[in-house]
Short mmCIF file of C-alpha atoms and ligand atoms in Angstrom, two decimals:
data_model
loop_
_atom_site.label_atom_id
_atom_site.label_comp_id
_atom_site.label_asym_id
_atom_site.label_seq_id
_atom_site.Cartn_x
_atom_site.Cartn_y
_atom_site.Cartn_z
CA UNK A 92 91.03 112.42 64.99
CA UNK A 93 87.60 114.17 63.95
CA UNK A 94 85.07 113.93 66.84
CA UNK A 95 81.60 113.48 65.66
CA UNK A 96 79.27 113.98 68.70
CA UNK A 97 80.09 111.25 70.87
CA UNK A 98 82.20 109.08 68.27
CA UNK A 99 85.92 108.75 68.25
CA UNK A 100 86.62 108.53 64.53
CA UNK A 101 90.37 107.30 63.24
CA UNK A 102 90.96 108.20 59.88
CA UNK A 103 92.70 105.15 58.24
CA UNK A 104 93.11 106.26 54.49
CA UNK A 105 92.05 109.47 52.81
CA UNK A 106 88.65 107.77 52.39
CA UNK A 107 88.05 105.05 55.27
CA UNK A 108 87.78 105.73 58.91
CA UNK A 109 86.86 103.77 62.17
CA UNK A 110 84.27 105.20 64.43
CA UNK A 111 84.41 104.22 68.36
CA UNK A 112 81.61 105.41 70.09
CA UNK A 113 82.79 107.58 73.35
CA UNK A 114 81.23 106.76 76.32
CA UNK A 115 83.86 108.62 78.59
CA UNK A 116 87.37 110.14 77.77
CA UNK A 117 89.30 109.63 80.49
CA UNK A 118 91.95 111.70 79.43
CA UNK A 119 93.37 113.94 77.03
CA UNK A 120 96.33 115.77 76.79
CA UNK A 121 99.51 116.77 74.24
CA UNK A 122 103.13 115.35 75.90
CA UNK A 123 106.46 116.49 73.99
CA UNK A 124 105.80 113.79 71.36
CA UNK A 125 102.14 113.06 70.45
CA UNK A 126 98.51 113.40 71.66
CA UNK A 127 97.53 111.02 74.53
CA UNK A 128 93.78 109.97 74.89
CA UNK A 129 92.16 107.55 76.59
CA UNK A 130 88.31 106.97 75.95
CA UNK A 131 85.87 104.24 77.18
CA UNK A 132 84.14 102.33 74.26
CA UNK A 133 81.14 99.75 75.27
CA UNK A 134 82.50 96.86 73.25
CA UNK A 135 86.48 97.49 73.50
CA UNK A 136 86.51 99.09 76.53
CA UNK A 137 89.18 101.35 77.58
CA UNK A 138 91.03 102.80 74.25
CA UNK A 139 94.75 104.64 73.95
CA UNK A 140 95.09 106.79 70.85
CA UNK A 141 97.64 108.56 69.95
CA UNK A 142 97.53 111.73 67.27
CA UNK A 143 94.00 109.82 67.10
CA UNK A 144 95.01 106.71 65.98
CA UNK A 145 94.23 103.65 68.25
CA UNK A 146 97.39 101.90 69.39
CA UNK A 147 96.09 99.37 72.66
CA UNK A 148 92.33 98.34 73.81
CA UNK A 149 91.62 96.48 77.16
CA UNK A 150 89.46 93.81 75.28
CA UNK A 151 91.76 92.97 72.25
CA UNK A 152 95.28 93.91 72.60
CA UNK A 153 95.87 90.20 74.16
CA UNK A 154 96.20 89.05 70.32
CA UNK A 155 98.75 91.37 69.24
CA UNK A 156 100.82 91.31 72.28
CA UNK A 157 100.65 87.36 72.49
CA UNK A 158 101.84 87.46 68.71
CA UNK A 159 104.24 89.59 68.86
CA UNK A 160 105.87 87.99 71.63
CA UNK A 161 105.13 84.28 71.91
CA UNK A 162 105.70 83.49 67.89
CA UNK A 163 109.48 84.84 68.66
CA UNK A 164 110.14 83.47 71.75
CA UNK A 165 108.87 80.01 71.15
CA UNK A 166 110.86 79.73 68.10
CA UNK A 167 113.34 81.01 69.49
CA UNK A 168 113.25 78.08 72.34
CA UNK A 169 116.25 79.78 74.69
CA UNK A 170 115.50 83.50 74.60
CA UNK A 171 116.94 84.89 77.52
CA UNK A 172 116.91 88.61 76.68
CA UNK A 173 114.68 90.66 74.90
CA UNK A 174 114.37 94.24 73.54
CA UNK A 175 111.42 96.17 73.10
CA UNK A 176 111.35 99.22 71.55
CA UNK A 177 108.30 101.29 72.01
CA UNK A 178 105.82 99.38 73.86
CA UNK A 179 104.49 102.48 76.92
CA UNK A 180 101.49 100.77 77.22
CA UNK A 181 103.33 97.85 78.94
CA UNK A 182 101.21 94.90 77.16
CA UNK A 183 104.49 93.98 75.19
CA UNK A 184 106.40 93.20 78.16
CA UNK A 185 103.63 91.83 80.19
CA UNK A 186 103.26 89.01 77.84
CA UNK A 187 107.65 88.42 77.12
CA UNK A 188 107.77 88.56 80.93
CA UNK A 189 105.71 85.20 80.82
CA UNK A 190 108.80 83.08 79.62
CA UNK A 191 111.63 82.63 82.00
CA UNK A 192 113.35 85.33 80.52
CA UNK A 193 116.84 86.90 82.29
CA UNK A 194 116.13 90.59 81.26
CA UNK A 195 113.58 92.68 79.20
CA UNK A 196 114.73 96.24 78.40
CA UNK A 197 112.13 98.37 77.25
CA UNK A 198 113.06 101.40 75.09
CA UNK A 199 110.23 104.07 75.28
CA UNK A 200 110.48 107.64 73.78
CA UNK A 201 107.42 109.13 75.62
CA UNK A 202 107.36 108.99 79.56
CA UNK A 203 104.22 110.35 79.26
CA UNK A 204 103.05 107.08 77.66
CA UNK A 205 104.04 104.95 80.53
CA UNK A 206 102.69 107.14 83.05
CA UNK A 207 99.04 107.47 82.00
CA UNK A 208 98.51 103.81 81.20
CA UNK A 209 100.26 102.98 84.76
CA UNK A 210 97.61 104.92 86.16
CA UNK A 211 94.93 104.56 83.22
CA UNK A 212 95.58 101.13 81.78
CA UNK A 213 96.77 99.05 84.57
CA UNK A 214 94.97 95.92 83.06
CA UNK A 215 97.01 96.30 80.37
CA UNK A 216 100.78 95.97 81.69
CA UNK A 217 99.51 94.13 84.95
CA UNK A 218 102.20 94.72 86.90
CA UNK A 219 104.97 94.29 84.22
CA UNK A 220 106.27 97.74 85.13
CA UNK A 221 106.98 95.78 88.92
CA UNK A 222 108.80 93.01 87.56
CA UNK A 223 112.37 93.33 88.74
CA UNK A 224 113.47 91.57 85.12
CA UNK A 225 112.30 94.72 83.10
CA UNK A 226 114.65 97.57 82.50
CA UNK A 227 112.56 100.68 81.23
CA UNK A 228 114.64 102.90 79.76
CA UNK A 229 113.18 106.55 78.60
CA UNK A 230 114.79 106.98 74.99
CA UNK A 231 114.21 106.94 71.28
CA UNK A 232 114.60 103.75 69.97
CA UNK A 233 117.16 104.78 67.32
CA UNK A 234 119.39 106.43 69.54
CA UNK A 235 119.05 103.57 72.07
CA UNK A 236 119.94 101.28 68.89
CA UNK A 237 123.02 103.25 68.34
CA UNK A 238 124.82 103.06 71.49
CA UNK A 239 123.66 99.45 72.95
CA UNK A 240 125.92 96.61 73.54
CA UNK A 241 123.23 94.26 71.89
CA UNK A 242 123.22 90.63 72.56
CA UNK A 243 119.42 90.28 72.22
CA UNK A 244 117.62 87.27 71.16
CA UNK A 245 114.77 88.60 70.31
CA UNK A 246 114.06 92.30 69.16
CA UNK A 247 110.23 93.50 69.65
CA UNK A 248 109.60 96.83 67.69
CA UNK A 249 106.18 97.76 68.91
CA UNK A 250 106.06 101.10 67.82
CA UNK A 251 103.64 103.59 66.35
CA UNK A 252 103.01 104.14 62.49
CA UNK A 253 105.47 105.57 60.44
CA UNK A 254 104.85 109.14 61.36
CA UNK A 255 105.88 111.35 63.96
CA UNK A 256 108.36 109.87 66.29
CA UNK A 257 107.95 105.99 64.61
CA UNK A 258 109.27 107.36 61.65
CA UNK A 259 112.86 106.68 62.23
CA UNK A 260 111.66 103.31 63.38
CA UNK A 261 110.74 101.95 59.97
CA UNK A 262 113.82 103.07 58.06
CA UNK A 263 116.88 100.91 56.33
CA UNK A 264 119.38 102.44 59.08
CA UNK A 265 117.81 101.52 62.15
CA UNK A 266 117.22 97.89 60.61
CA UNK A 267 120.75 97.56 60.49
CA UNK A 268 121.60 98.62 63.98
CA UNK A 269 118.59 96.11 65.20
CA UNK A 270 120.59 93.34 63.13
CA UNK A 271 123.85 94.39 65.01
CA UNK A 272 122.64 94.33 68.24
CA UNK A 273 120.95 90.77 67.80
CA UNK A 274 122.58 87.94 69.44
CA UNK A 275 123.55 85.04 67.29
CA UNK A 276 120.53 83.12 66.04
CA UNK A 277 118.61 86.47 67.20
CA UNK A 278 115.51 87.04 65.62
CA UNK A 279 113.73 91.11 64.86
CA UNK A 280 109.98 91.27 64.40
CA UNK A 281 108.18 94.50 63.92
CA UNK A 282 104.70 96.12 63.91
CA UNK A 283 104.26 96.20 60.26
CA UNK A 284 100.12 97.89 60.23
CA UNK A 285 97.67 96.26 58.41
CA UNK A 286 99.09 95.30 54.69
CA UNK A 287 95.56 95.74 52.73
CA UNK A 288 95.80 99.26 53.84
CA UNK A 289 99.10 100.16 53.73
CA UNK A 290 100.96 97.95 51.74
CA UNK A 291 104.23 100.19 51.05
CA UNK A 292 104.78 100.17 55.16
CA UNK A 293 105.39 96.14 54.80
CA UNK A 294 107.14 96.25 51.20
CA UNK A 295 109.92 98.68 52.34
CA UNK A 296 110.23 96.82 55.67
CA UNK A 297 110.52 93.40 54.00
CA UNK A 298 113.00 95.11 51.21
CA UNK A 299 114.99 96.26 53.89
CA UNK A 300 115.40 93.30 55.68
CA UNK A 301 115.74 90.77 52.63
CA UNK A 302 118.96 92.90 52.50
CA UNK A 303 120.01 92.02 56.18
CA UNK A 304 118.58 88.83 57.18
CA UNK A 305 118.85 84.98 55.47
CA UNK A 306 115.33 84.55 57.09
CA UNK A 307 113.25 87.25 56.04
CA UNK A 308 108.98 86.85 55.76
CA UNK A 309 106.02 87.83 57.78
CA UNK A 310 103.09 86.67 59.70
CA UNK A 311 99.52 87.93 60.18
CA UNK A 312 97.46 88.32 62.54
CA UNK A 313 93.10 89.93 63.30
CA UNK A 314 93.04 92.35 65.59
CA UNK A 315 89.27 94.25 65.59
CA UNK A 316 90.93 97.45 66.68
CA UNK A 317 93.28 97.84 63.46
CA UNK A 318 91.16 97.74 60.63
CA UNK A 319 91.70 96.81 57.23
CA UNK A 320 91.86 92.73 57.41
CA UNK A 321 94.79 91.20 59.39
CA UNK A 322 98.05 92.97 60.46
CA UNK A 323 101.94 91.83 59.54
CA UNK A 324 104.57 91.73 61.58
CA UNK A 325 107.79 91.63 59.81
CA UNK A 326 109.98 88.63 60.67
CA UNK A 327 113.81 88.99 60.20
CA UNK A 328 116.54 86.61 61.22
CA UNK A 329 119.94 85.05 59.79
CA UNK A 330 118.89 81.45 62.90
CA UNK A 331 116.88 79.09 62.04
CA UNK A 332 114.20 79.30 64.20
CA UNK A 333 111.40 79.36 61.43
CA UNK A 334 112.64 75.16 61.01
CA UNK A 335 111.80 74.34 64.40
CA UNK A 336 109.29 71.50 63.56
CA UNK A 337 105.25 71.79 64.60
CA UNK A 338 106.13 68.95 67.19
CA UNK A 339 109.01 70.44 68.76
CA UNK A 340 107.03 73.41 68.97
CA UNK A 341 103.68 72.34 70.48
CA UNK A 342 106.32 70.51 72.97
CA UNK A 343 107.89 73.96 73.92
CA UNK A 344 104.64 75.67 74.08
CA UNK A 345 103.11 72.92 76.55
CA UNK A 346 106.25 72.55 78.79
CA UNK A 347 105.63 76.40 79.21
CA UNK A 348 102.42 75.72 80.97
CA UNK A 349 101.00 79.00 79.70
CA UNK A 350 97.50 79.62 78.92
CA UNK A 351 96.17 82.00 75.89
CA UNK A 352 93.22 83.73 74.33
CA UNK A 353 94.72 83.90 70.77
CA UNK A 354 98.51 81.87 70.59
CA UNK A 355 99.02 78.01 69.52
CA UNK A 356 101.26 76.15 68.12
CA UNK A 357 98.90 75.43 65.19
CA UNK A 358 97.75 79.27 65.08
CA UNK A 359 101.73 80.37 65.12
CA UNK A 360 102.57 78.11 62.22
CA UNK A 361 99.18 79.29 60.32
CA UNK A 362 100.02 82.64 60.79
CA UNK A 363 103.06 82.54 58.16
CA UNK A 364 100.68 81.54 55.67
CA UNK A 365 100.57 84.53 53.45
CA UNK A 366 97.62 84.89 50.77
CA UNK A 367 98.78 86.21 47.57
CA UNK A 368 98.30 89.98 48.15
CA UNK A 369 100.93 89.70 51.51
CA UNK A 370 103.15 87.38 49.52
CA UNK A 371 103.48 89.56 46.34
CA UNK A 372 104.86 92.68 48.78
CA UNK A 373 107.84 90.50 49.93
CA UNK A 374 108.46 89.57 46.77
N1 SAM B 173 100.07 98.55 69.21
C1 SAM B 173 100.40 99.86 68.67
C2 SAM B 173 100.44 99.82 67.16
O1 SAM B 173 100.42 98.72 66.61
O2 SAM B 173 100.48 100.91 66.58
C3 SAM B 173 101.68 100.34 69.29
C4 SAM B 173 101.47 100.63 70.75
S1 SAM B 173 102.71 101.37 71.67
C5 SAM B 173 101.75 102.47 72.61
C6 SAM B 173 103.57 102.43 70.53
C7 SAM B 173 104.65 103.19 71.28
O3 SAM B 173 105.73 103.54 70.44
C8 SAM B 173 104.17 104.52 71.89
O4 SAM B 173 104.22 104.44 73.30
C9 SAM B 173 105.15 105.56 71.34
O5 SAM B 173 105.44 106.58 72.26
C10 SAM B 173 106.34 104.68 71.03
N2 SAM B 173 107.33 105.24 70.10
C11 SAM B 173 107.08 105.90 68.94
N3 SAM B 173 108.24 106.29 68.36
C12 SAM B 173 109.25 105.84 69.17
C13 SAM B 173 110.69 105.91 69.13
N4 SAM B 173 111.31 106.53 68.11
N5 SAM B 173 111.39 105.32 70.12
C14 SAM B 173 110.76 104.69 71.15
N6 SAM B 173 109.41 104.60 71.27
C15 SAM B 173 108.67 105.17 70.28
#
């Protein structure tokens, strides 16, 4: 994070950045893991960075958390618990807590996280952190993967990038204990960046689970906020949730009665069409 006078800028790649211009920062401040900030931007609104790069914004983080959670559990079709790993901002669980879901246990490693964008952020986990379904548990993710019971249908890794705490989060090891601790027909999906800029992130995540799971691919989705062209999130799984026809899933979705700003049916099947340049990193 390099302030020019009034700009938030993200550097993305040694030569492409994203400037937000920084009407307000709310707040600043180092916890034990990573730099917190929270700016105001005109067009995104409120913003959450961490070591400067943006992770949530009030105006568009409604298409990554309704991807990352509705293409799962609608495949799925009987989720009844769900992991998340990572997720402080509480968006993630906001939008699981939607289905009728028995339990969501969410696995943060920074307290500090959940704290600020309680206070901060409401809009974004409004009122998730209340709902008497969620277990928050304060933790890293691979040491929570180690020691849990499993049985989870569906496995969210909304973590950061592959530095710093996420690290361990994107390696061959903790794959495997996600894979143990998913129930049968359990499906893992992960936060996989944005594949025109950093393809190696998706190729060793898709390596890794071509090794684990029968069902292995991704999906893409356009979130403003993570530039670069659209974002993957890996898909792993040994059910068969990825057959579930387009009718029987436009059924599920309208039986849920749910409203969105980004998820369909037709958008959720689209979004496992890869163009050649995603398709040639799984390969
Ligand atoms: N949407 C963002 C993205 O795509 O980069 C992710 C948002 S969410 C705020 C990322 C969360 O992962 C942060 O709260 C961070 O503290 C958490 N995190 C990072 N490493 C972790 C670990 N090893 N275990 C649990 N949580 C972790």
């Amino acid at each position: 994070m390099t302030d020019m006078t009034g700009w938030s800028v993200e550097r993305l790649h040694e030569d492409h950045a994203q400037a937000l211009r920084v009407t307000s920062v709310l707040y600043d401040s180092e916890t034990e893991h990573q730099r917190l900030r929270v700016i105001e931007n005109p067009t995104f609104g409120r913003v959450l960075t961490l070591d400067g790069v943006v992770q949530v914004t009030e105006r568009d983080n409604f298409i990554y958390h309704e991807m990352m959670t509705h293409v799962p559990l609608f495949a799925h079709g009987a989720a009844k618990r769900v992991l998340i790993v990572g997720g402080g901002d509480g968006g993630m669980a906001r939008e699981a807590l939607r289905h009728p879901l028995e339990r969501v246990t969410m696995v943060e490693i920074d307290a500090g996280v959940v704290d600020f964008s309680k206070e901060y952020l409401p809009a974004i986990s409004d009122g998730a952190f209340d709902d008497p379904r969620l277990d928050l548990v304060i933790a890293d993710g691979a040491a929570f993967m180690r020691e849990t019971e499993g049985g989870y249908d569906v496995i969210i890794v909304d973590s950061t990038d592959p530095v710093g705490p996420g690290e361990v989060l994107f390696t061959d090891h903790f794959y495997g204990l996600a894979k143990r601790a998913l129930a049968p027909g359990g499906i893992l999906v992960t936060q996989n960046g944005v594949p025109f800029m950093q393809p190696e992130e998706l190729r060793g995540t898709m390596r890794a689970f071509s090794a684990l799971f029968g069902d292995t691919t991704c999906y893409l989705a356009t979130v403003p906020t993570y530039a670069g062209g659209p974002m993957a999130f890996g898909w792993g799984t040994d059910g068969l949730a990825r057959e579930t026809s387009p009718s029987d899933l436009a059924a599920r979705v309208a039986a849920s009665g749910l409203d969105f700003g980004y998820y369909s049916a037709a958008v959720h099947s689209a979004a496992f069409a890869l163009p050649g340049y995603v398709a040639r990193l799984l390969a």
